[in-house]
Short mmCIF file of C-alpha atoms in Angstrom, two decimals:
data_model
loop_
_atom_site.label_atom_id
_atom_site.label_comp_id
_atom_site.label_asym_id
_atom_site.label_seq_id
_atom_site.Cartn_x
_atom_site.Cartn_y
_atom_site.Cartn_z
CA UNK A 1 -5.41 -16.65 -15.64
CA UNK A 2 -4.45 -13.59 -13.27
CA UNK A 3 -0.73 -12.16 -13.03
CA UNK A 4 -0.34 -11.33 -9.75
CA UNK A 5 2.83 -9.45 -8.33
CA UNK A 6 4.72 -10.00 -5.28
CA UNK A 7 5.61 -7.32 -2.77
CA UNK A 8 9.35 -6.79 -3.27
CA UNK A 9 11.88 -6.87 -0.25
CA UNK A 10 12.09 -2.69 -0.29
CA UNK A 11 8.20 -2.45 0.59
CA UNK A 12 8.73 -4.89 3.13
CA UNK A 13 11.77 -2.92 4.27
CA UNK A 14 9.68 0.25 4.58
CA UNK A 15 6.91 -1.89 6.15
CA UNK A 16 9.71 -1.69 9.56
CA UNK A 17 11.04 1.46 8.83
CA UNK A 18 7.43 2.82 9.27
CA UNK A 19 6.87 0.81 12.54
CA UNK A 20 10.62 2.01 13.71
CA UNK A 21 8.86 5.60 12.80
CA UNK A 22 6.37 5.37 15.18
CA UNK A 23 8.04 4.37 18.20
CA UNK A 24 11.03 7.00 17.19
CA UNK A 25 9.02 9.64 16.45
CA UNK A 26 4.86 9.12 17.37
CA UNK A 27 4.44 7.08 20.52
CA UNK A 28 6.83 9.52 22.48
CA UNK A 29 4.56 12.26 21.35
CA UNK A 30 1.52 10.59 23.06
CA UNK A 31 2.87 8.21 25.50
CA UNK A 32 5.59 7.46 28.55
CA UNK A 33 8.85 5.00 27.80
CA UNK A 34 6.70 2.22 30.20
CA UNK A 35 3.89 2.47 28.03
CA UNK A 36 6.12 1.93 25.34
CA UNK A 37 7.93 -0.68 26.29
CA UNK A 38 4.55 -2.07 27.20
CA UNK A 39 3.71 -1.88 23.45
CA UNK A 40 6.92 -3.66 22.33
CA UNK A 41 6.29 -6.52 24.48
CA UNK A 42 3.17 -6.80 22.96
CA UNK A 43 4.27 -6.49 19.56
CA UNK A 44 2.63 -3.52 18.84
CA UNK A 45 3.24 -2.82 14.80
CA UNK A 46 5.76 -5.77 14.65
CA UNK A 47 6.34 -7.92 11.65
CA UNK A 48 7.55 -11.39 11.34
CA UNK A 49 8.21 -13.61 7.90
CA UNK A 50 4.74 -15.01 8.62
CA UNK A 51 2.97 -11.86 8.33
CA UNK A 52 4.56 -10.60 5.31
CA UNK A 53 3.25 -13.63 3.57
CA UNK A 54 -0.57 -11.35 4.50
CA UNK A 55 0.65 -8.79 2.46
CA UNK A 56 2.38 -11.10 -0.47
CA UNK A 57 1.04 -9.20 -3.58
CA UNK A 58 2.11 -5.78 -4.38
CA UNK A 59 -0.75 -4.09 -4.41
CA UNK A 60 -1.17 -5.92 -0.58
CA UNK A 61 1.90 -4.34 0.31
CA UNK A 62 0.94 -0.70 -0.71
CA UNK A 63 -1.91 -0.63 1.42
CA UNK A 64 -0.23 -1.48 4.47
CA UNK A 65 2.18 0.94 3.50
CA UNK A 66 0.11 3.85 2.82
CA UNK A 67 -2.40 3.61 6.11
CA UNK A 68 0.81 3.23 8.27
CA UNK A 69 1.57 6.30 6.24
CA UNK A 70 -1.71 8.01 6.94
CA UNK A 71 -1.90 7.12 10.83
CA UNK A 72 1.26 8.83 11.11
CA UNK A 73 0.06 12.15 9.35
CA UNK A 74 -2.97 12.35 11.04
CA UNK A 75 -0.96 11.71 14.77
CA UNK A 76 1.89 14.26 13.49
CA UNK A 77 -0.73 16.98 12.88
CA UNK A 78 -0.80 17.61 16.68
CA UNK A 79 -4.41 18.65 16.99
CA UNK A 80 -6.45 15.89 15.51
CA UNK A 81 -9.69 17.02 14.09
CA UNK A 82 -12.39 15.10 14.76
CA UNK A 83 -13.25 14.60 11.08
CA UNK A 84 -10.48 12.22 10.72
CA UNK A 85 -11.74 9.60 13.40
CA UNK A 86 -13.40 7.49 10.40
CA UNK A 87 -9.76 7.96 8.05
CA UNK A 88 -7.92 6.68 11.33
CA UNK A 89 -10.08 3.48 12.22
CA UNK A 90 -10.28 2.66 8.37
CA UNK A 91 -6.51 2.33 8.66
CA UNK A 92 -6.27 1.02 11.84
CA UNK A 93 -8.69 -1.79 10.64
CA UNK A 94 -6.75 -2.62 7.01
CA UNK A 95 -3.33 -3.15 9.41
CA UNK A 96 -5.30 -5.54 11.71
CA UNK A 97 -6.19 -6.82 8.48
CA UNK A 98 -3.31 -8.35 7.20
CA UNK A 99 -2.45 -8.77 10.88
CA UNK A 100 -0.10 -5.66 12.18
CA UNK A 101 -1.31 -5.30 15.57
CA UNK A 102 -2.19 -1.45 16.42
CA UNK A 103 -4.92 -1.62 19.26
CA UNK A 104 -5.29 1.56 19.55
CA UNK A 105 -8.82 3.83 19.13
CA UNK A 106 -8.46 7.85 18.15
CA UNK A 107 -9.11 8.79 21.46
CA UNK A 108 -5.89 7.53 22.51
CA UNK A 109 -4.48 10.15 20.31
CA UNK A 110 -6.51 13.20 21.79
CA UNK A 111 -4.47 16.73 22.51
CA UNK A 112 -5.21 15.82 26.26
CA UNK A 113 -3.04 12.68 25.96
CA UNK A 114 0.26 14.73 24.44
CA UNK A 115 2.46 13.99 26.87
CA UNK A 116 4.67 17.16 28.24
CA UNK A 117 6.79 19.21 25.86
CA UNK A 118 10.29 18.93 28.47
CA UNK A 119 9.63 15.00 28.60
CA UNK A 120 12.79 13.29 27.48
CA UNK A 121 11.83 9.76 26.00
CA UNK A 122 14.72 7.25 25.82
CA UNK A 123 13.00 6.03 22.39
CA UNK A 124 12.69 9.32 20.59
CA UNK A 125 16.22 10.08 17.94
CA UNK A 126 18.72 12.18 19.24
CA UNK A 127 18.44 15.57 18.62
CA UNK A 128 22.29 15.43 17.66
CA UNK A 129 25.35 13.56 18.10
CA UNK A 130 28.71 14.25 19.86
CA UNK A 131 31.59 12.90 18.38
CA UNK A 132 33.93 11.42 20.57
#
């Protein structure tokens, strides 16, 4: 007999708070609002009931956590060594795992693809907020 625990509804909660993350605060980094739109019509690190039930078990859950949690370390650290390109597809292939689609490769990622520092994305947060 194996005891086997299910994810609980707050890993499943950060599941879309990390995929909120990365079109907040990575994508706009690395790529223009169309392109990002583009990625939301395709789904692009969305999660429905169905795919939860991929990740049921708790230790499931944690992975998917932790390389969503990874990617986004390795594309906040600006410059992206090239020793990480086997940590990033390692991730990249445990999400398309349990069936997260994120079809991108590292060279997507590369300095030369930072999009311009004065480029205003309508997905990134709000640096502040007036009060009306």
């Amino acid at each position: 007999m194996k005891i086997v625990f299910a994810s609980t509804p707050g890993q499943e909660e950060k599941v879309v708070e990390l995929a909120k993350y990365f079109y907040t605060d990575i994508f706009p980094l690395y790529f223009t609002d169309e392109d990002i739109h583009e990625f939301e019509r395709l789904e692009v690190l969305h999660t429905r009931p169905e795919q939860f039930e991929r990740f049921s078990t708790l230790g499931d859950a944690f992975q998917v956590i932790t390389s969503m949690q990874t990617l986004i370390s390795i594309l906040e650290s600006g410059h992206i060594p090239e020793k990480y390109q086997s940590m990033f597809r390692k991730n990249v292939q445990t999400l398309t795992d349990y069936g997260i689609c994120f079809p991108f490769n590292y060279s997507q990622f590369s300095d030369s693809k930072h999009v311009h520092l004065d480029y205003i994305s309508t997905y990134k947060k709000a640096a502040n907020r007036l009060l009306l």
